[in-house]
Short mmCIF file of C-alpha atoms in Angstrom, two decimals:
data_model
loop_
_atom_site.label_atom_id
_atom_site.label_comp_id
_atom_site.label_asym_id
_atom_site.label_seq_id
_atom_site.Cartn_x
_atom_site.Cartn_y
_atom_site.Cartn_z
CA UNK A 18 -98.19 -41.72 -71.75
CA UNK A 19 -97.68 -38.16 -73.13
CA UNK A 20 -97.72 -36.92 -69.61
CA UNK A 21 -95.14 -39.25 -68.17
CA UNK A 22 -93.10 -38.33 -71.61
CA UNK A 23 -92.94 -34.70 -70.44
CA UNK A 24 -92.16 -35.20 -67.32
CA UNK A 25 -88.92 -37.15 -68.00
CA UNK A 26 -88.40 -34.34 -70.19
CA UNK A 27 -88.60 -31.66 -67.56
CA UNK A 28 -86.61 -34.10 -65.33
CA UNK A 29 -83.36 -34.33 -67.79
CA UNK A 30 -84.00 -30.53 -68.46
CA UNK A 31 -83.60 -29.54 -64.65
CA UNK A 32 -81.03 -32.40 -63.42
CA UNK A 33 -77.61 -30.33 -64.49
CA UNK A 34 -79.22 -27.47 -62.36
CA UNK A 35 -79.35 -30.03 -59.14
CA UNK A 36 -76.51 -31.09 -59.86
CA UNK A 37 -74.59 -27.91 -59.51
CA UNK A 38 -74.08 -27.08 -63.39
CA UNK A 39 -74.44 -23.25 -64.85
CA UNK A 40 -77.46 -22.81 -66.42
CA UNK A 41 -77.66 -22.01 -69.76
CA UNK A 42 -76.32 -18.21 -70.46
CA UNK A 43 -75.26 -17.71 -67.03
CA UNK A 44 -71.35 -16.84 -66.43
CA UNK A 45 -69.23 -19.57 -65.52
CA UNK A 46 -66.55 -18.41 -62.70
CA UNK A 47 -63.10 -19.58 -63.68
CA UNK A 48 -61.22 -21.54 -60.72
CA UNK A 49 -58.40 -20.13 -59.31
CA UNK A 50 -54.99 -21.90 -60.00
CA UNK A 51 -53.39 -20.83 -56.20
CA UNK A 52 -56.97 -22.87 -54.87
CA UNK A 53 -56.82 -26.77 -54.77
CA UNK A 54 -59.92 -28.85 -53.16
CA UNK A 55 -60.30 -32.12 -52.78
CA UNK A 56 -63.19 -34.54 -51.12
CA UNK A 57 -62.63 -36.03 -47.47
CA UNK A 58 -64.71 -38.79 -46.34
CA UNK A 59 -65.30 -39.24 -42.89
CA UNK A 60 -68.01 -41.22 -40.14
CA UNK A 61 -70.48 -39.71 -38.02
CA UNK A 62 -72.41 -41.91 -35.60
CA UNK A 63 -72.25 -44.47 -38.54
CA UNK A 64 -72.39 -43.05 -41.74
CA UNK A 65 -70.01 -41.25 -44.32
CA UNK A 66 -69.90 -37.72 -44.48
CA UNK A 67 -67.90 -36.43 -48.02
CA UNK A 68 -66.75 -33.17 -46.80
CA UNK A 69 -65.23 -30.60 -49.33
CA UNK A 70 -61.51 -29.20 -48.77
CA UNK A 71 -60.19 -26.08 -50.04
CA UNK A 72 -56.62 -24.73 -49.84
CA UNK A 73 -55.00 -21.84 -51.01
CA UNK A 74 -51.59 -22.27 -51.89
CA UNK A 75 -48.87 -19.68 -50.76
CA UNK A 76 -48.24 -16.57 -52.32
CA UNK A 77 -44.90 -15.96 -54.04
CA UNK A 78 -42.73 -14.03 -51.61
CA UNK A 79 -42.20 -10.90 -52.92
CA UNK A 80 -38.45 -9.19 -53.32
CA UNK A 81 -36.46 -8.45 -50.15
CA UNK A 82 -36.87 -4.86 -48.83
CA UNK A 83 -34.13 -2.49 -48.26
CA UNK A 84 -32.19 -2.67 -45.08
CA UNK A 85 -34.04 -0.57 -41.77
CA UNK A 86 -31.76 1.98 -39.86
CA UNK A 87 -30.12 0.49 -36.80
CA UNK A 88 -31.66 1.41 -34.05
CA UNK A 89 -30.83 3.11 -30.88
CA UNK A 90 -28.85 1.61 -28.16
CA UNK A 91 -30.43 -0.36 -25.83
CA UNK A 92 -29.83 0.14 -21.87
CA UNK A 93 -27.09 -1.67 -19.90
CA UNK A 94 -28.22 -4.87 -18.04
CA UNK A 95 -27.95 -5.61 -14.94
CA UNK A 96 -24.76 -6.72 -13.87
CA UNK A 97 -23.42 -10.73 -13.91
CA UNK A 98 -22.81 -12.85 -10.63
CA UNK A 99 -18.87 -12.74 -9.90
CA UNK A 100 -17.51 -15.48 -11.61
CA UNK A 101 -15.25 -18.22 -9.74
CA UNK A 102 -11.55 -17.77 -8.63
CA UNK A 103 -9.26 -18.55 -10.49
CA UNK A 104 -6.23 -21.02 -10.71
CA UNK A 105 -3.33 -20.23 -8.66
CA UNK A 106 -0.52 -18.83 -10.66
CA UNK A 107 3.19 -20.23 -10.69
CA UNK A 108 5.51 -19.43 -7.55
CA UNK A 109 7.37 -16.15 -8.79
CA UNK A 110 11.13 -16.01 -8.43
CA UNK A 111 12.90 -15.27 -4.78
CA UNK A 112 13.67 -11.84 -4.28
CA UNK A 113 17.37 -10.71 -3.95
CA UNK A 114 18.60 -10.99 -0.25
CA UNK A 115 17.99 -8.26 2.70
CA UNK A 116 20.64 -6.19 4.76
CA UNK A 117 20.16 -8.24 7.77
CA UNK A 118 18.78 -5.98 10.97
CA UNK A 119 21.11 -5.10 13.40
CA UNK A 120 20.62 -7.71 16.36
CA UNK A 121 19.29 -6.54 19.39
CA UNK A 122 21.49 -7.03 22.79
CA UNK A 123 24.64 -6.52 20.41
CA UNK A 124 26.57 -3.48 21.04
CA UNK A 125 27.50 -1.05 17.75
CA UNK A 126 30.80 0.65 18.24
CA UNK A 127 32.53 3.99 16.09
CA UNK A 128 35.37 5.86 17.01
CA UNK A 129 36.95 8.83 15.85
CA UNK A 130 40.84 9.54 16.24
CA UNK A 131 41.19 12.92 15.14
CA UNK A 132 41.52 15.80 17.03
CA UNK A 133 39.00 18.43 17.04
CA UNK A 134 38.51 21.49 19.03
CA UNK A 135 35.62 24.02 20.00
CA UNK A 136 35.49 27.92 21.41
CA UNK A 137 31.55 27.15 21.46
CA UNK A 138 29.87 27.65 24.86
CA UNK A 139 26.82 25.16 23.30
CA UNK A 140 26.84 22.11 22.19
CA UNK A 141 28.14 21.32 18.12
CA UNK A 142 28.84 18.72 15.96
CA UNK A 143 32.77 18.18 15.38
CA UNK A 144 34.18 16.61 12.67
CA UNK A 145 34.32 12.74 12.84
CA UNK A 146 31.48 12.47 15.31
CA UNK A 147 31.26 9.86 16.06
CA UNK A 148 28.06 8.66 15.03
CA UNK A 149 25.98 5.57 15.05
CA UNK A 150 22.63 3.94 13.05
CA UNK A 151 21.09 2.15 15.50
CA UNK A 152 17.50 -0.02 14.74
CA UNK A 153 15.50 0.44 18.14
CA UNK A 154 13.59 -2.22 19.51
CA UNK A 155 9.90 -2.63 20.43
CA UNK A 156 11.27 -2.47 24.28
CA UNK A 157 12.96 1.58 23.12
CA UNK A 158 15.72 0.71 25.41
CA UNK A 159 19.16 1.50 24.46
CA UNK A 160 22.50 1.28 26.61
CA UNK A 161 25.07 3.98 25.85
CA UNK A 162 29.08 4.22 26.40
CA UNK A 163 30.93 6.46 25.57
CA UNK A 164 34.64 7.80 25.96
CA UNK A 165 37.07 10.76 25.01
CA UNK A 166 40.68 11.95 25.68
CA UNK A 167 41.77 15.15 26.68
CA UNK A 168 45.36 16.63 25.22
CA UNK A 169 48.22 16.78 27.10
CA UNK A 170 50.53 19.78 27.53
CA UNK A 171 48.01 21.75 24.67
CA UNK A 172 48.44 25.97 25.52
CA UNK A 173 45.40 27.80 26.63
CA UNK A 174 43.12 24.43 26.92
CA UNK A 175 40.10 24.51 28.87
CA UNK A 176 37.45 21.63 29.73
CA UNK A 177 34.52 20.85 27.79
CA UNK A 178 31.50 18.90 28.05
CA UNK A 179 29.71 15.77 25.67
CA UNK A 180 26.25 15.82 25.05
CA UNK A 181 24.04 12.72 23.23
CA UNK A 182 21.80 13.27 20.31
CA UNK A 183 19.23 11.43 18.56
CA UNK A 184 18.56 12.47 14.90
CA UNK A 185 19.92 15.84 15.23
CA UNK A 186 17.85 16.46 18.91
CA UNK A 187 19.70 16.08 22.14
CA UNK A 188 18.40 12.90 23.99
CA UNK A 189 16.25 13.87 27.30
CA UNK A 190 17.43 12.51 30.50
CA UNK A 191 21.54 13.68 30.65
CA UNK A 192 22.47 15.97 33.47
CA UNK A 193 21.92 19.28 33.90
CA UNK A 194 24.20 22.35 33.30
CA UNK A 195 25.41 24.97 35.74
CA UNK A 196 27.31 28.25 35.68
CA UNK A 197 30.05 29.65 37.59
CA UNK A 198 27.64 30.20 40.25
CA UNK A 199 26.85 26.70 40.91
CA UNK A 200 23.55 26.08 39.92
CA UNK A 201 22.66 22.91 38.59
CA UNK A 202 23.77 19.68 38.34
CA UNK A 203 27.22 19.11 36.40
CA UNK A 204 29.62 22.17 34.42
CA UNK A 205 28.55 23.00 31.20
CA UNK A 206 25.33 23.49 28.47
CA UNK A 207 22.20 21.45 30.14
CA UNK A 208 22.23 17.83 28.76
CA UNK A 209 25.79 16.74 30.07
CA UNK A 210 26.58 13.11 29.49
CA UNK A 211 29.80 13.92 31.25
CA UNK A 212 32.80 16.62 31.59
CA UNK A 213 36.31 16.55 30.27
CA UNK A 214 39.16 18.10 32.18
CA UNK A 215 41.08 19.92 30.57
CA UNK A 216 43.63 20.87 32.81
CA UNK A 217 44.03 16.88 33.90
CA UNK A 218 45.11 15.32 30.49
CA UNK A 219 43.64 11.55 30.44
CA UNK A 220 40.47 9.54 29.03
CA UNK A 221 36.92 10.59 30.54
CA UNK A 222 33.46 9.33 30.01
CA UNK A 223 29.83 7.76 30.68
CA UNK A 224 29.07 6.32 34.56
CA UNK A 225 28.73 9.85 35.62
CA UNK A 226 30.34 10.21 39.22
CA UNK A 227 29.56 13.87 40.69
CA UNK A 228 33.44 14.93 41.38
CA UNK A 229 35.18 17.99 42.57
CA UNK A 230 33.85 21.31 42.10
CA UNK A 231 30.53 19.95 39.91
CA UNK A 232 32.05 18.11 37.57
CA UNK A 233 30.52 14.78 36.35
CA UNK A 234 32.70 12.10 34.94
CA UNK A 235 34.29 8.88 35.31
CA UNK A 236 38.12 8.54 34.42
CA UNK A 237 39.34 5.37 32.53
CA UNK A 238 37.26 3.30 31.32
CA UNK A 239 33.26 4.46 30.66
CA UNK A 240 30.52 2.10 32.04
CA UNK A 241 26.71 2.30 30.54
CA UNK A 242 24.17 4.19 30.88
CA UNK A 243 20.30 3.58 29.97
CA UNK A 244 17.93 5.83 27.73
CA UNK A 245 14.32 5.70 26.92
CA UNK A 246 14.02 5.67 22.91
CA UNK A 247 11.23 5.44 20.47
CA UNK A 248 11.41 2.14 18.27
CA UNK A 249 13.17 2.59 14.95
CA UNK A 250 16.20 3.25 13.61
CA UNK A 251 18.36 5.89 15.12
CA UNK A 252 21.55 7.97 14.27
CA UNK A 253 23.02 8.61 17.74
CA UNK A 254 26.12 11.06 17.75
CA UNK A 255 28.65 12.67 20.28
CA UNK A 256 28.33 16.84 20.65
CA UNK A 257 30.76 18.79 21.73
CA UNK A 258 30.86 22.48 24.00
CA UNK A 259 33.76 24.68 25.68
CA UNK A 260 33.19 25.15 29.48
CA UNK A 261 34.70 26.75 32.40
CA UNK A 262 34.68 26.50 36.12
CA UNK A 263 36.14 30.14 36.30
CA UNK A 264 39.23 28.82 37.64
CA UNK A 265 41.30 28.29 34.54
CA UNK A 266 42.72 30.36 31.38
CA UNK A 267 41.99 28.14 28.81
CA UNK A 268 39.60 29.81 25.53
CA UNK A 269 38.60 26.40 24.52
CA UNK A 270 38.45 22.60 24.53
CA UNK A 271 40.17 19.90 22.62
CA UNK A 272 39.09 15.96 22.24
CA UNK A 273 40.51 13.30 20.42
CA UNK A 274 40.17 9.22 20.27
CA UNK A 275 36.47 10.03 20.74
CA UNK A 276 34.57 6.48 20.97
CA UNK A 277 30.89 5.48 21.28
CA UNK A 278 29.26 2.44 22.05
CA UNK A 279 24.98 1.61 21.76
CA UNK A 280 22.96 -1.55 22.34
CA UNK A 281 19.58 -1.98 21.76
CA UNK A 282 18.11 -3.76 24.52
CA UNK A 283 15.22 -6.56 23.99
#
């Protein structure tokens, strides 16, 4: 009996030590407040399994920091797909109306009525022209009349020639000058369109006829003649020169009612 009484003795003695309890003068470690654990039963194959759970809570976020420095710029990216077309914009208002383009096959006309008068042995511009702005066709054909009147009864007159230009330049194709010895083709400065009598007071011009003594001319009325022109428009004037076939007095020539004519051809 007195064994089996210290036994149980030893027995309560040791239990708060299986148990888990401090011994007597050891130090007791205080818990945590941020822990909290709790017991979680579970099953294995059958049975239950307590199974201790410990979590910490969160510590208390701290102030906020100061602000970082910005940093450097990054490179460009690549660049974006072209994006779609957009809407069609309202009809604008009509413009003001064109000049309308001279019409091709319709003859342009100018005349001058003055009289005007040259000593010059090459061919000049005279006051009045006349002169013509022509538009040239794709086809750079171009028909050309064109008519003058010598004076009557005028002292010391002598004949003269007419010459075509084109922007300032004489236009290629007209007859060829000759001197007093006859070489060439008609009297006066190469690039006759025709000759003028001066001694034979009347109205000469274009649809050349190869006269008397060189000269080229038609009397009355002037007929056409074709030229080769670059397409565009065109001044086209009259120029006028003093020539002689040795056989007359006169020291220079003298025009008046001076008329041109041009159509473009198609």
């Amino acid at each position: 009996m007195l064994k089996r009484a210290i036994a149980l003795a030893l027995a309560l003695a040791l239990a708060p030590l299986a148990l888990g309890a401090p011994a007597a003068g050891a130090a007791t470690k205080t818990k945590k407040a941020a822990t909290t654990c709790v017991v979680k039963k579970t099953k294995v194959r059958g049975r239950v399994v307590k199974k201790r759970v410990c979590r910490r809570a969160a510590a208390k976020r701290g102030p906020r920091g100061a602000r970082g420095a910005t940093g450097s710029q990054g490179a460009s990216g690549p660049q974006g797909a072209t994006g779609p077309q957009g809407a069609t914009g309202p009809q604008g208002p009509a413009g003001p109306q064109g000049e309308a383009a001279p019409q091709a096959g319709v003859a342009r006309y100018a005349v001058a009525t003055g009289t005007v008068t040259t000593r010059s042995a090459t061919y000049v511009a005279l006051s009045g022209g006349p002169s013509l702005t022509v538009t040239v066709p794709p086809s750079g054909i171009v028909q050309v009349a064109a008519a003058v009147e010598s004076l009557p009864d005028e002292p010391d007159i002598g004949d003269g020639a007419v010459s075509l230009y084109e922007d300032g330049v004489q236009v290629p194709g007209q007859a060829t000058g000759q001197s007093d010895d006859g070489n060439g083709v008609c009297y006066g400065p190469d690039g006759v369109l025709f000759d003028v009598f001066g001694s034979a007071p009347g109205t000469y011009g274009t649809g050349t006829s190869f006269g008397v003594l060189g000269y080229c001319t038609t009397v009355g009325l002037p007929t056409f003649v074709v030229f080769q022109a670059r397409a565009g428009t065109h001044v086209y004037e009259l120029r006028y020169a003093f020539t002689t076939c040795g056989c007359g007095t006169g020291d220079h020539a003298s025009f008046r009612n001076r008329r041109l004519w041009v159509i473009p051809q198609v």
